[in-house]
PDB file of C-alpha atoms in Angstrom:
ATOM      1  CA  MET A 140      -2.107  -0.245  10.436  1.00  0.00           C
ATOM      2  CA  ILE A 141      -1.891  -3.645   8.774  1.00  0.00           C
ATOM      3  CA  HIS A 142       0.386  -6.258  10.350  1.00  0.00           C
ATOM      4  CA  TYR A 143       1.769  -8.558   7.631  1.00  0.00           C
ATOM      5  CA  HIS A 144       3.297 -11.839   8.781  1.00  0.00           C
ATOM      6  CA  GLY A 145       5.890 -13.237   6.429  1.00  0.00           C
ATOM      7  CA  LEU A 146       5.512 -16.697   4.962  1.00  0.00           C
ATOM      8  CA  PRO A 147       6.504 -19.493   4.865  1.00  0.00           C
ATOM      9  CA  ILE A 148       5.956 -20.586   8.457  1.00  0.00           C
ATOM     10  CA  THR A 149       6.339 -24.262   9.296  1.00  0.00           C
ATOM     11  CA  PRO A 150       4.391 -26.288  10.001  1.00  0.00           C
ATOM     12  CA  ALA A 151       1.464 -25.094   7.909  1.00  0.00           C
ATOM     13  CA  THR A 152      -0.814 -25.437  10.929  1.00  0.00           C
ATOM     14  CA  ALA A 153       1.277 -22.785  12.683  1.00  0.00           C
ATOM     15  CA  ALA A 154       1.151 -20.583   9.585  1.00  0.00           C
ATOM     16  CA  LEU A 155      -2.621 -20.844   9.710  1.00  0.00           C
ATOM     17  CA  ARG A 156      -2.642 -19.565  13.302  1.00  0.00           C
ATOM     18  CA  ALA A 157      -0.422 -16.655  12.243  1.00  0.00           C
ATOM     19  CA  ILE A 158      -2.492 -15.410   9.303  1.00  0.00           C
ATOM     20  CA  SER A 159      -6.036 -16.748   9.610  1.00  0.00           C
ATOM     21  CA  GLY A 160      -8.351 -13.763   9.291  1.00  0.00           C
ATOM     22  CA  GLY A 161      -5.244 -11.574   9.278  1.00  0.00           C
ATOM     23  CA  HIS A 162      -2.616 -10.519   6.786  1.00  0.00           C
ATOM     24  CA  ALA A 163       0.151 -12.430   4.998  1.00  0.00           C
ATOM     25  CA  PHE A 164       3.349 -11.334   3.270  1.00  0.00           C
ATOM     26  CA  VAL A 165       4.263 -13.761   0.479  1.00  0.00           C
ATOM     27  CA  SER A 166       7.737 -13.711  -1.060  1.00  0.00           C
ATOM     28  CA  PHE A 167       8.297 -14.413  -4.733  1.00  0.00           C
ATOM     29  CA  ARG A 168      11.367 -16.367  -3.640  1.00  0.00           C
ATOM     30  CA  HIS A 169       9.348 -18.582  -1.277  1.00  0.00           C
ATOM     31  CA  PRO A 170       5.781 -18.807  -2.637  1.00  0.00           C
ATOM     32  CA  GLU A 171       4.994 -22.307  -1.360  1.00  0.00           C
ATOM     33  CA  GLN A 172       2.288 -21.122   1.072  1.00  0.00           C
ATOM     34  CA  LEU A 173       0.549 -18.790  -1.358  1.00  0.00           C
ATOM     35  CA  THR A 174      -2.520 -21.042  -1.485  1.00  0.00           C
ATOM     36  CA  LEU A 175      -2.753 -20.932   2.300  1.00  0.00           C
ATOM     37  CA  ALA A 176      -2.643 -17.128   2.181  1.00  0.00           C
ATOM     38  CA  LEU A 177      -5.379 -17.057  -0.446  1.00  0.00           C
ATOM     39  CA  ASP A 178      -7.579 -19.393   1.550  1.00  0.00           C
ATOM     40  CA  ALA A 179      -7.050 -18.103   5.083  1.00  0.00           C
ATOM     41  CA  SER A 180      -5.863 -14.499   5.191  1.00  0.00           C
ATOM     42  CA  GLN A 181      -7.983 -11.373   5.063  1.00  0.00           C
ATOM     43  CA  SER A 182      -5.470  -9.831   2.676  1.00  0.00           C
ATOM     44  CA  PHE A 183      -1.953 -10.421   1.425  1.00  0.00           C
ATOM     45  CA  ALA A 184       0.915  -8.441  -0.047  1.00  0.00           C
ATOM     46  CA  VAL A 185       3.715  -9.704  -2.258  1.00  0.00           C
ATOM     47  CA  ASP A 186       7.434  -9.191  -1.694  1.00  0.00           C
ATOM     48  CA  ASN A 187       9.751  -9.342  -4.691  1.00  0.00           C
ATOM     49  CA  GLY A 188      12.309 -11.459  -2.808  1.00  0.00           C
ATOM     50  CA  ALA A 189      15.221  -9.194  -3.727  1.00  0.00           C
ATOM     51  CA  PHE A 190      16.563  -9.043  -0.164  1.00  0.00           C
ATOM     52  CA  SER A 191      16.647 -12.831   0.239  1.00  0.00           C
ATOM     53  CA  ALA A 192      18.223 -13.275  -3.183  1.00  0.00           C
ATOM     54  CA  TRP A 193      20.823 -10.601  -2.409  1.00  0.00           C
ATOM     55  CA  LYS A 194      21.716 -12.224   0.928  1.00  0.00           C
ATOM     56  CA  SER A 195      22.173 -15.565  -0.834  1.00  0.00           C
ATOM     57  CA  GLY A 196      24.687 -14.015  -3.212  1.00  0.00           C
ATOM     58  CA  ASN A 197      22.462 -14.486  -6.268  1.00  0.00           C
ATOM     59  CA  PRO A 198      20.651 -11.201  -6.902  1.00  0.00           C
ATOM     60  CA  VAL A 199      17.830 -11.282  -9.421  1.00  0.00           C
ATOM     61  CA  GLU A 200      18.693  -9.791 -12.806  1.00  0.00           C
ATOM     62  CA  ASP A 201      15.613 -10.691 -14.858  1.00  0.00           C
ATOM     63  CA  TRP A 202      12.254  -9.855 -13.252  1.00  0.00           C
ATOM     64  CA  THR A 203      10.025 -11.141 -16.073  1.00  0.00           C
ATOM     65  CA  LEU A 204       8.653 -14.068 -14.064  1.00  0.00           C
ATOM     66  CA  PHE A 205       7.863 -11.799 -11.127  1.00  0.00           C
ATOM     67  CA  TYR A 206       5.962  -9.407 -13.381  1.00  0.00           C
ATOM     68  CA  GLU A 207       3.928 -12.314 -14.751  1.00  0.00           C
ATOM     69  CA  TRP A 208       3.268 -13.616 -11.231  1.00  0.00           C
ATOM     70  CA  VAL A 209       1.993 -10.251 -10.020  1.00  0.00           C
ATOM     71  CA  GLY A 210      -0.059  -9.957 -13.194  1.00  0.00           C
ATOM     72  CA  GLU A 211      -2.026 -12.997 -12.070  1.00  0.00           C
ATOM     73  CA  LEU A 212      -2.128 -12.308  -8.337  1.00  0.00           C
ATOM     74  CA  HIS A 213      -3.328  -8.719  -8.425  1.00  0.00           C
ATOM     75  CA  ARG A 214      -6.701  -9.920  -9.722  1.00  0.00           C
ATOM     76  CA  TYR A 215      -7.478 -11.703  -6.451  1.00  0.00           C
ATOM     77  CA  PRO A 216      -9.768  -9.668  -4.163  1.00  0.00           C
ATOM     78  CA  ALA A 217      -7.450 -10.190  -1.170  1.00  0.00           C
ATOM     79  CA  PHE A 218      -4.406  -8.773  -2.990  1.00  0.00           C
ATOM     80  CA  ASP A 219      -3.133  -5.512  -1.479  1.00  0.00           C
ATOM     81  CA  PHE A 220       0.110  -4.572  -3.253  1.00  0.00           C
ATOM     82  CA  ALA A 221       3.416  -5.869  -4.567  1.00  0.00           C
ATOM     83  CA  VAL A 222       6.848  -4.526  -3.701  1.00  0.00           C
ATOM     84  CA  ILE A 223       8.363  -3.220  -6.943  1.00  0.00           C
ATOM     85  CA  PRO A 224      11.745  -4.896  -7.699  1.00  0.00           C
ATOM     86  CA  ASP A 225      14.761  -3.109  -6.305  1.00  0.00           C
ATOM     87  CA  VAL A 226      18.544  -3.426  -6.245  1.00  0.00           C
ATOM     88  CA  ILE A 227      19.513  -3.737  -2.582  1.00  0.00           C
ATOM     89  CA  ASP A 228      23.078  -2.468  -2.956  1.00  0.00           C
ATOM     90  CA  GLY A 229      22.473  -0.521  -6.160  1.00  0.00           C
ATOM     91  CA  ASN A 230      22.471   3.199  -6.769  1.00  0.00           C
ATOM     92  CA  GLU A 231      19.467   5.406  -7.419  1.00  0.00           C
ATOM     93  CA  ASP A 232      19.809   5.080 -11.176  1.00  0.00           C
ATOM     94  CA  ASP A 233      19.629   1.289 -10.876  1.00  0.00           C
ATOM     95  CA  ASN A 234      16.423   1.476  -8.859  1.00  0.00           C
ATOM     96  CA  ASP A 235      14.872   4.190 -10.999  1.00  0.00           C
ATOM     97  CA  ALA A 236      15.478   1.982 -14.037  1.00  0.00           C
ATOM     98  CA  LEU A 237      13.417  -0.777 -12.390  1.00  0.00           C
ATOM     99  CA  LEU A 238      10.632   1.717 -11.731  1.00  0.00           C
ATOM    100  CA  GLU A 239      10.603   2.539 -15.427  1.00  0.00           C
ATOM    101  CA  GLU A 240      10.401  -1.171 -16.211  1.00  0.00           C
ATOM    102  CA  TRP A 241       7.462  -1.797 -13.826  1.00  0.00           C
ATOM    103  CA  PRO A 242       4.528  -2.730 -16.105  1.00  0.00           C
ATOM    104  CA  TRP A 243       1.711  -1.048 -14.140  1.00  0.00           C
ATOM    105  CA  ALA A 244       3.261   2.269 -13.140  1.00  0.00           C
ATOM    106  CA  LYS A 245       0.774   4.353 -15.110  1.00  0.00           C
ATOM    107  CA  VAL A 246      -2.196   2.091 -15.807  1.00  0.00           C
ATOM    108  CA  ALA A 247      -2.659   0.815 -12.215  1.00  0.00           C
ATOM    109  CA  PRO A 248      -0.343   2.608  -9.785  1.00  0.00           C
ATOM    110  CA  HIS A 249      -2.013   1.015  -6.751  1.00  0.00           C
ATOM    111  CA  ILE A 250      -0.618  -2.416  -7.649  1.00  0.00           C
ATOM    112  CA  GLY A 251       3.024  -1.658  -6.855  1.00  0.00           C
ATOM    113  CA  ALA A 252       4.960   0.100  -4.107  1.00  0.00           C
ATOM    114  CA  PRO A 253       8.538   1.252  -4.758  1.00  0.00           C
ATOM    115  CA  VAL A 254      11.285   0.866  -2.176  1.00  0.00           C
ATOM    116  CA  TRP A 255      13.210   3.803  -0.782  1.00  0.00           C
ATOM    117  CA  HIS A 256      16.432   2.539   0.776  1.00  0.00           C
ATOM    118  CA  LEU A 257      17.590   4.534   3.778  1.00  0.00           C
ATOM    119  CA  HIS A 258      21.020   5.126   2.249  1.00  0.00           C
ATOM    120  CA  GLU A 259      19.447   6.866  -0.758  1.00  0.00           C
ATOM    121  CA  SER A 260      18.853  10.606  -1.002  1.00  0.00           C
ATOM    122  CA  LEU A 261      15.963  12.379   0.639  1.00  0.00           C
ATOM    123  CA  GLU A 262      15.296  13.950  -2.758  1.00  0.00           C
ATOM    124  CA  ARG A 263      14.486  10.527  -4.188  1.00  0.00           C
ATOM    125  CA  LEU A 264      12.210   9.820  -1.229  1.00  0.00           C
ATOM    126  CA  ASN A 265      10.329  13.057  -1.866  1.00  0.00           C
ATOM    127  CA  LYS A 266       9.893  12.103  -5.525  1.00  0.00           C
ATOM    128  CA  LEU A 267       8.539   8.669  -4.620  1.00  0.00           C
ATOM    129  CA  VAL A 268       5.971   9.835  -2.065  1.00  0.00           C
ATOM    130  CA  SER A 269       4.852  12.499  -4.528  1.00  0.00           C
ATOM    131  CA  ASN A 270       4.258  10.002  -7.336  1.00  0.00           C
ATOM    132  CA  PHE A 271       3.174   6.745  -5.718  1.00  0.00           C
ATOM    133  CA  PRO A 272       0.230   6.034  -3.386  1.00  0.00           C
ATOM    134  CA  ARG A 273       2.400   3.708  -1.271  1.00  0.00           C
ATOM    135  CA  VAL A 274       6.146   3.622  -0.599  1.00  0.00           C
ATOM    136  CA  CYS A 275       8.186   0.973   1.230  1.00  0.00           C
ATOM    137  CA  LEU A 276      11.086   1.892   3.494  1.00  0.00           C
ATOM    138  CA  GLY A 277      14.036  -0.502   3.473  1.00  0.00           C
ATOM    139  CA  SER A 278      17.020  -0.455   5.825  1.00  0.00           C
ATOM    140  CA  SER A 279      20.302  -0.470   3.941  1.00  0.00           C
ATOM    141  CA  GLY A 280      23.876   0.758   3.748  1.00  0.00           C
ATOM    142  CA  ASP A 281      24.987   2.495   6.940  1.00  0.00           C
ATOM    143  CA  PHE A 282      21.404   2.100   8.158  1.00  0.00           C
ATOM    144  CA  ALA A 283      21.051  -1.643   7.512  1.00  0.00           C
ATOM    145  CA  GLN A 284      20.758  -2.521  11.196  1.00  0.00           C
ATOM    146  CA  ILE A 285      17.346  -1.533  12.484  1.00  0.00           C
ATOM    147  CA  GLY A 286      17.307   0.220  15.839  1.00  0.00           C
ATOM    148  CA  THR A 287      20.774   1.775  15.941  1.00  0.00           C
ATOM    149  CA  PRO A 288      21.086   5.485  16.813  1.00  0.00           C
ATOM    150  CA  GLN A 289      21.989   6.340  13.217  1.00  0.00           C
ATOM    151  CA  TRP A 290      19.015   4.329  11.981  1.00  0.00           C
ATOM    152  CA  TRP A 291      16.598   6.274  14.239  1.00  0.00           C
ATOM    153  CA  THR A 292      18.126   9.549  13.069  1.00  0.00           C
ATOM    154  CA  ARG A 293      17.736   8.627   9.407  1.00  0.00           C
ATOM    155  CA  MET A 294      14.146   7.494   9.933  1.00  0.00           C
ATOM    156  CA  ALA A 295      13.366  10.822  11.585  1.00  0.00           C
ATOM    157  CA  GLU A 296      14.829  12.638   8.572  1.00  0.00           C
ATOM    158  CA  ALA A 297      12.714  10.470   6.278  1.00  0.00           C
ATOM    159  CA  MET A 298       9.518  11.178   8.242  1.00  0.00           C
ATOM    160  CA  ASP A 299      10.152  14.905   7.967  1.00  0.00           C
ATOM    161  CA  VAL A 300      10.135  14.468   4.170  1.00  0.00           C
ATOM    162  CA  ILE A 301       7.198  12.072   4.033  1.00  0.00           C
ATOM    163  CA  CYS A 302       4.855  14.023   6.304  1.00  0.00           C
ATOM    164  CA  ASP A 303       3.325  17.471   5.979  1.00  0.00           C
ATOM    165  CA  LYS A 304       3.575  20.218   8.600  1.00  0.00           C
ATOM    166  CA  ASP A 305       0.772  18.580  10.575  1.00  0.00           C
ATOM    167  CA  GLY A 306       2.558  15.212  10.636  1.00  0.00           C
ATOM    168  CA  ARG A 307       0.302  13.518   8.100  1.00  0.00           C
ATOM    169  CA  PRO A 308       2.018  11.168   5.601  1.00  0.00           C
ATOM    170  CA  CYS A 309       1.735  12.241   1.957  1.00  0.00           C
ATOM    171  CA  ALA A 310       1.601   8.564   0.915  1.00  0.00           C
ATOM    172  CA  LYS A 311       0.949   5.282   2.662  1.00  0.00           C
ATOM    173  CA  ILE A 312       4.174   3.995   4.185  1.00  0.00           C
ATOM    174  CA  HIS A 313       5.149   0.346   4.564  1.00  0.00           C
ATOM    175  CA  GLY A 314       8.017  -0.610   6.868  1.00  0.00           C
ATOM    176  CA  LEU A 315      10.000  -3.521   5.450  1.00  0.00           C
ATOM    177  CA  ARG A 316      11.130  -5.853   8.262  1.00  0.00           C
ATOM    178  CA  MET A 317       9.742  -3.325  10.754  1.00  0.00           C
ATOM    179  CA  LEU A 318       6.890  -5.261  12.388  1.00  0.00           C
ATOM    180  CA  ASN A 319       8.319  -4.724  15.848  1.00  0.00           C
ATOM    181  CA  PRO A 320       6.111  -2.748  18.247  1.00  0.00           C
ATOM    182  CA  GLU A 321       9.185  -0.823  19.422  1.00  0.00           C
ATOM    183  CA  ILE A 322       9.526   0.367  15.815  1.00  0.00           C
ATOM    184  CA  TYR A 323       6.094   0.698  14.248  1.00  0.00           C
ATOM    185  CA  THR A 324       4.484   2.427  17.240  1.00  0.00           C
ATOM    186  CA  ARG A 325       6.834   5.386  16.621  1.00  0.00           C
ATOM    187  CA  PHE A 326       5.958   6.106  12.980  1.00  0.00           C
ATOM    188  CA  PRO A 327       2.689   6.680  11.054  1.00  0.00           C
ATOM    189  CA  PHE A 328       2.937   3.487   9.038  1.00  0.00           C
ATOM    190  CA  ALA A 329       0.025   2.148   7.021  1.00  0.00           C
ATOM    191  CA  SER A 330       1.599  -1.316   7.242  1.00  0.00           C
ATOM    192  CA  ALA A 331       4.741  -3.253   8.129  1.00  0.00           C
ATOM    193  CA  ASP A 332       5.998  -6.816   7.806  1.00  0.00           C
ATOM    194  CA  SER A 333       8.381  -9.275   9.393  1.00  0.00           C
ATOM    195  CA  THR A 334       9.214 -12.984   9.453  1.00  0.00           C
ATOM    196  CA  ASN A 335       9.504 -12.889  13.238  1.00  0.00           C
ATOM    197  CA  ILE A 336       6.953 -15.640  13.845  1.00  0.00           C
ATOM    198  CA  GLY A 337       8.459 -17.998  11.294  1.00  0.00           C
ATOM    199  CA  GLN A 338      11.966 -17.450  12.633  1.00  0.00           C
ATOM    200  CA  ASN A 339      11.180 -17.895  16.320  1.00  0.00           C
ATOM    201  CA  ILE A 340       8.467 -20.492  16.902  1.00  0.00           C
ATOM    202  CA  GLY A 341      10.933 -23.310  16.293  1.00  0.00           C
ATOM    203  CA  ILE A 342      13.678 -22.084  18.644  1.00  0.00           C
ATOM    204  CA  ASP A 343      12.914 -24.165  21.738  1.00  0.00           C
ATOM    205  CA  SER A 344      15.599 -22.455  23.822  1.00  0.00           C
ATOM    206  CA  ALA A 345      13.743 -19.144  23.462  1.00  0.00           C
ATOM    207  CA  TRP A 346      10.609 -20.596  25.059  1.00  0.00           C
ATOM    208  CA  ARG A 347      11.138 -21.395  28.721  1.00  0.00           C
ATOM    209  CA  GLY A 348       9.168 -21.260  31.942  1.00  0.00           C
ATOM    210  CA  THR A 349       6.109 -22.791  33.521  1.00  0.00           C
ATOM    211  CA  TYR A 350       3.661 -21.299  31.033  1.00  0.00           C
ATOM    212  CA  THR A 351       5.656 -21.939  27.876  1.00  0.00           C
ATOM    213  CA  PRO A 352       3.294 -22.636  24.924  1.00  0.00           C
ATOM    214  CA  PRO A 353       3.580 -26.369  24.260  1.00  0.00           C
ATOM    215  CA  THR A 354       3.223 -26.317  20.467  1.00  0.00           C
ATOM    216  CA  LYS A 355       4.409 -24.262  17.517  1.00  0.00           C
ATOM    217  CA  GLU A 356       0.787 -23.456  16.745  1.00  0.00           C
ATOM    218  CA  ALA A 357       0.319 -21.990  20.233  1.00  0.00           C
ATOM    219  CA  ARG A 358       3.584 -20.060  19.941  1.00  0.00           C
ATOM    220  CA  ALA A 359       2.451 -18.582  16.613  1.00  0.00           C
ATOM    221  CA  ALA A 360      -0.870 -17.506  18.086  1.00  0.00           C
ATOM    222  CA  LEU A 361       0.837 -15.911  21.103  1.00  0.00           C
ATOM    223  CA  MET A 362       3.393 -14.035  18.998  1.00  0.00           C
ATOM    224  CA  ARG A 363       0.709 -12.807  16.644  1.00  0.00           C
ATOM    225  CA  GLU A 364      -1.374 -11.486  19.538  1.00  0.00           C
ATOM    226  CA  ARG A 365       1.602  -9.661  21.046  1.00  0.00           C
ATOM    227  CA  ILE A 366       2.659  -8.156  17.712  1.00  0.00           C
ATOM    228  CA  GLU A 367      -0.851  -7.054  16.726  1.00  0.00           C
ATOM    229  CA  SER A 368      -1.771  -5.608  20.117  1.00  0.00           C
ATOM    230  CA  ASN A 369      -0.308  -2.241  19.090  1.00  0.00           C
ATOM    231  CA  GLN A 370      -0.950   0.261  16.331  1.00  0.00           C
ATOM    232  CA  SER A 371       0.992   2.984  14.579  1.00  0.00           C
ATOM    233  CA  PRO A 372       0.261   6.632  15.408  1.00  0.00           C
ATOM    234  CA  GLN A 373      -1.772   8.661  12.936  1.00  0.00           C
ATOM    235  CA  PHE A 374       0.714  11.527  12.886  1.00  0.00           C
ATOM    236  CA  TRP A 375       4.483  11.947  12.953  1.00  0.00           C
ATOM    237  CA  GLU A 376       5.753  13.469  16.162  1.00  0.00           C
ATOM    238  CA  ARG A 377       9.272  12.932  17.420  1.00  0.00           C
ATOM    239  CA  LYS A 378       8.044  12.872  21.000  1.00  0.00           C
ATOM    240  CA  TYR A 379       6.550   9.434  20.265  1.00  0.00           C
ATOM    241  CA  ASN A 380      10.059   7.986  20.340  1.00  0.00           C
ATOM    242  CA  PRO A 381      12.066   8.182  23.597  1.00  0.00           C
ATOM    243  CA  ILE A 382      15.206   7.069  21.764  1.00  0.00           C
ATOM    244  CA  GLN A 383      14.876  10.010  19.398  1.00  0.00           C
ATOM    245  CA  GLU A 384      14.335  12.381  22.290  1.00  0.00           C
ATOM    246  CA  SER A 385      17.790  11.522  23.574  1.00  0.00           C
ATOM    247  CA  LEU A 386      19.250  11.899  20.094  1.00  0.00           C
ATOM    248  CA  PHE A 387      17.741  15.303  19.399  1.00  0.00           C
ATOM    249  CA  ALA A 388      18.059  16.815  22.885  1.00  0.00           C
TER     250      ALA A 388
END
């Protein structure tokens, strides 16, 4: 699977250690290190920034500028995909309307990946994986907190829809904010992202002990190595997840 590290990461020298020869996740809301991603990463994906905007209390209502931005970026060889705009707390009709508005749905379906929010119906998930080559999974509603028992249960239900009888995904699956080895090693993801490195390299109190990395650059390199030292399974099997075993026993 592809491990996407969310930008920005400060300082830029630490960002370079996190994505050089690797994979970057660039948000439309915070695009200031896009040039660094173009110069240093093996590939990059683009987030629409809806989650950050929603958390700030100013959800995006007009996506024209994002469409234009993606229209330029998707021509770069390192571009992988863009997350199609979504309404975090909206209903299925709201999000389906944004899918209809997406400019490249029919002419270049590989450019965009829609989001299925865990609080939405499994019927909508089945429709998305049947019609798009890649689908993003986003934690939301009663399943907003990743790692709770109800979250694991819902993810298991989603995998049963996404995967065939042999456990093979019917579309490539991207886990939004799921680049935690405890999470992505349980599901057959094609990719996942997080801002874990950017959020934690500057918290000095979290780095203690004799062998504490002395610089943010060293911390970024260490976190990247730990995160990328694991891979997702190729098939969906509940036995991969000990937490699920206790839930379904």
